[in-house]
Amino acid sequence: MSLTRWQQDAVREYLRLRGTTPNLQEILRKRRPLRVVMMLMVTAGAGLLTWLGYSGLAAFLGGLFVGLWATSLGYVQRFLDIWPLLDRMLDWERVEAAQRGELTVAVPTPPAVPPKPRLRWALGVGTLAGLGLIGAVVALDQGLSHVYHPARSNPPGKVVILTTSWCGYCAALRRHLQDNGIPHTDIDVEASWRGEWAFRAVRARGVPVTVVGDQVIYGFGRADGSNPIDAALQAAGYRLKTPLIPAPAVDQGG
């Protein structure tokens, strides 16, 4: 009787463990390369998703990996628990005869095409699915960022501000523009998809964000006393009656 490849692998593994008590550490060492590759892939994917602002999806990806790995460890531990019983029950002479192809006992006919190892198949499918998901997320992020970028096709001199309802600096910036009679578009980054994607598009870390034409200015002012918002407004042709008072101590922008 000739064994299929996967049957030969199983017999060799049984013979290797014959008379021994395998432990979890030994099996984990054997699977370390695969574990390292999977961890690197998951870490890279989670890092990319976090950088794009999808921290929830990144946490889900990490949790999924931990869950799957814990499940696989559970199956390994079950095998280790029953191995001493199998070691005593197996007829090792018949196992060795099967490896040599000398076993004459009828066994089920193997499939015409031996099944591929499920682990490799699962790894390949998981890799392609993960890369496809990350690619889709990146494409979606880049596409929406391009569409909603406040400086894209913004006419020279047109003023757009990205704000929130609770930000004191945002309120001060609105008053400054109103006091100087400067027309502007105020987009609340928390009130709509447009505002959220505009905020993502400029890669800001805080509000307010001021856009004058194609120039993007982060924050309310600079700690050194400079005022890039008023400088941009004046360069765009606006005459200011009152200056914008810079934020104290630190820059509040992105």
XYZ file of C-alpha atoms in Angstrom:
254
model
C 0.000 0.000 0.000
C 1.369 3.429 -0.898
C 0.512 6.467 1.192
C -0.373 9.874 -0.107
C 1.955 12.736 0.670
C -0.139 14.135 3.507
C -0.515 10.637 4.987
C 3.268 10.157 4.838
C 3.760 13.473 6.619
C 1.352 12.430 9.371
C 3.060 9.016 9.810
C 6.517 10.649 9.968
C 5.276 13.063 12.620
C 3.800 10.238 14.682
C 7.045 8.245 14.447
C 9.023 11.316 15.452
C 6.918 11.677 18.585
C 6.990 7.943 19.379
C 7.823 7.326 23.007
C 8.108 11.026 23.814
C 5.877 13.555 25.503
C 5.685 16.621 23.224
C 5.127 20.012 24.813
C 3.565 23.244 23.650
C 6.867 25.140 23.604
C 8.384 22.661 21.152
C 5.448 22.960 18.778
C 5.467 26.775 19.033
C 9.183 26.846 18.177
C 8.483 24.773 15.095
C 5.740 27.192 13.996
C 7.674 30.354 14.885
C 8.498 31.429 11.300
C 4.840 31.301 10.299
C 3.828 33.164 13.443
C 6.404 35.892 12.829
C 5.242 36.383 9.222
C 1.607 36.606 10.293
C 2.423 39.055 13.097
C 4.372 41.291 10.728
C 1.503 41.297 8.228
C -1.092 42.088 10.886
C 1.107 44.786 12.444
C 1.693 46.428 9.060
C -2.004 46.304 8.224
C -3.064 47.657 11.638
C -0.434 50.403 11.445
C -1.647 51.484 8.019
C -5.278 51.511 9.134
C -4.360 53.534 12.240
C -2.426 56.038 10.124
C -5.479 56.434 7.917
C -7.606 57.072 10.979
C -9.366 53.699 11.170
C -8.263 52.811 14.699
C -11.424 50.761 15.282
C -10.801 48.613 12.212
C -7.143 48.238 13.209
C -8.196 47.029 16.662
C -10.628 44.575 15.055
C -7.854 43.209 12.820
C -5.559 42.747 15.812
C -8.316 41.109 17.842
C -9.159 38.772 14.968
C -5.531 37.657 14.724
C -5.310 37.048 18.475
C -8.577 35.105 18.412
C -7.511 32.876 15.528
C -4.128 32.230 17.087
C -5.709 31.376 20.440
C -8.059 28.959 18.661
C -5.135 27.210 16.957
C -3.351 26.930 20.302
C -6.482 25.317 21.709
C -6.416 22.625 18.995
C -2.718 21.997 19.644
C -3.337 21.661 23.367
C -6.144 19.147 22.742
C -3.747 17.029 20.670
C -1.136 17.179 23.428
C -3.717 16.108 25.991
C -4.691 12.957 24.072
C -1.216 12.092 22.742
C -0.162 9.875 25.707
C -3.266 7.748 25.114
C -2.593 7.539 21.369
C 1.029 6.621 22.031
C -0.082 3.581 24.033
C -2.886 2.560 21.657
C -1.031 2.751 18.347
C 0.515 -0.426 16.914
C 3.893 1.045 15.980
C 4.920 -1.986 13.927
C 1.900 -1.448 11.698
C 2.671 2.295 11.503
C 6.233 1.514 10.367
C 4.906 -1.034 7.865
C 2.531 1.589 6.509
C 5.428 3.987 6.043
C 7.353 1.323 4.094
C 4.270 0.559 1.999
C 3.989 -2.980 3.378
C 0.651 -2.684 5.155
C -1.865 -5.020 3.523
C -4.966 -4.072 5.510
C -7.593 -2.461 3.318
C -7.877 1.252 3.857
C -10.229 3.789 2.268
C -9.183 4.765 -1.229
C -7.554 8.189 -1.094
C -8.811 10.963 -3.346
C -7.466 10.988 -6.890
C -5.889 14.382 -6.205
C -4.418 14.702 -2.714
C -5.847 17.732 -0.942
C -3.488 20.625 -0.538
C -2.538 21.504 3.014
C -5.339 23.612 4.421
C -2.906 25.824 6.294
C -1.187 26.970 3.108
C -4.510 27.485 1.381
C -5.871 29.470 4.321
C -2.694 31.534 4.517
C -2.836 32.331 0.810
C -6.504 33.276 0.876
C -6.043 35.291 4.069
C -3.068 37.134 2.614
C -4.902 38.019 -0.588
C -8.019 39.036 1.330
C -6.006 41.167 3.739
C -4.085 42.888 0.959
C -7.330 43.431 -0.927
C -8.994 44.951 2.141
C -6.055 47.241 2.856
C -5.913 48.251 -0.815
C -9.627 49.015 -0.815
C -9.316 51.088 2.352
C -6.371 53.039 0.959
C -8.151 53.610 -2.362
C -11.295 54.772 -0.571
C -9.316 57.079 1.696
C -7.328 58.581 -1.162
C -10.398 58.971 -3.349
C -12.556 60.654 -0.733
C -9.637 62.793 0.452
C -9.170 64.031 -3.112
C -12.858 64.781 -3.561
C -13.310 66.572 -0.233
C -9.930 68.318 0.029
C -10.832 71.964 0.785
C -7.915 73.328 -1.243
C -8.766 71.324 -4.373
C -10.001 73.700 -7.071
C -10.420 76.394 -4.410
C -10.425 79.800 -6.185
C -7.593 82.189 -5.258
C -8.566 84.241 -2.236
C -11.499 82.078 -1.227
C -11.426 81.331 2.506
C -12.521 78.001 3.986
C -12.183 77.181 7.681
C -12.449 73.759 9.318
C -13.841 74.074 12.845
C -15.896 72.464 15.595
C -18.755 73.873 17.648
C -16.895 73.591 20.959
C -13.486 75.009 19.944
C -12.750 78.426 21.441
C -10.035 79.205 18.926
C -12.487 78.386 16.121
C -14.989 80.868 17.553
C -12.261 83.527 17.755
C -11.295 82.872 14.129
C -14.946 83.215 13.020
C -15.256 86.556 14.839
C -12.019 87.757 13.278
C -13.218 86.997 9.758
C -16.651 88.529 10.443
C -15.191 91.672 12.022
C -13.011 92.202 8.959
C -15.841 91.474 6.510
C -14.083 88.490 4.953
C -16.484 86.034 3.273
C -15.712 82.459 4.170
C -17.082 78.927 4.235
C -17.232 77.362 7.695
C -17.155 73.537 7.708
C -17.787 71.737 10.993
C -15.563 68.640 10.882
C -17.868 66.782 13.266
C -21.206 67.610 11.653
C -20.962 65.886 8.263
C -19.056 63.450 6.077
C -17.789 66.400 4.083
C -16.207 67.941 7.174
C -14.714 64.669 8.388
C -13.108 63.852 5.052
C -11.907 67.421 4.588
C -10.172 67.136 7.963
C -8.627 63.799 6.950
C -7.575 65.177 3.584
C -5.428 67.964 5.062
C -3.897 65.505 7.600
C -4.648 67.865 10.462
C -4.225 67.014 14.132
C -6.503 69.721 15.446
C -8.746 72.661 14.626
C -9.038 75.291 13.359
C -7.613 74.799 9.886
C -7.708 77.779 7.524
C -7.576 77.434 3.748
C -6.895 80.536 1.662
C -6.903 79.619 -2.015
C -4.639 76.572 -2.166
C -2.746 77.441 1.020
C -3.512 75.362 4.121
C -2.754 76.913 7.528
C -2.901 74.837 10.690
C -3.807 76.290 14.063
C -4.713 79.725 15.392
C -1.285 81.276 15.684
C 2.328 80.510 16.455
C 4.129 80.550 19.764
C 6.742 82.926 18.312
C 4.032 85.564 17.768
C 3.814 85.182 13.990
C 0.395 85.164 12.378
C 0.305 83.080 9.172
C -3.498 83.435 8.857
C -3.421 87.227 8.588
C -0.362 86.997 6.326
C -2.239 84.703 3.932
C -5.352 86.913 4.031
C -3.342 90.031 3.232
C -1.486 88.231 0.443
C -4.898 87.315 -1.009
C -5.859 91.023 -1.125
C -7.926 91.397 2.040
C -7.511 94.562 4.133
C -7.672 93.833 7.828
C -9.122 96.336 10.287
C -7.983 94.362 13.336
C -5.257 91.727 13.673
C -5.854 88.183 14.794
C -4.456 87.731 18.295
C -2.152 84.654 18.281
C -2.825 81.734 20.558
C -0.846 81.919 23.816
C 2.063 79.597 24.624
C 1.665 76.842 22.023
C 0.387 76.234 18.533
C -3.044 74.606 18.623
C -3.063 73.365 15.022
C -2.277 70.159 13.130
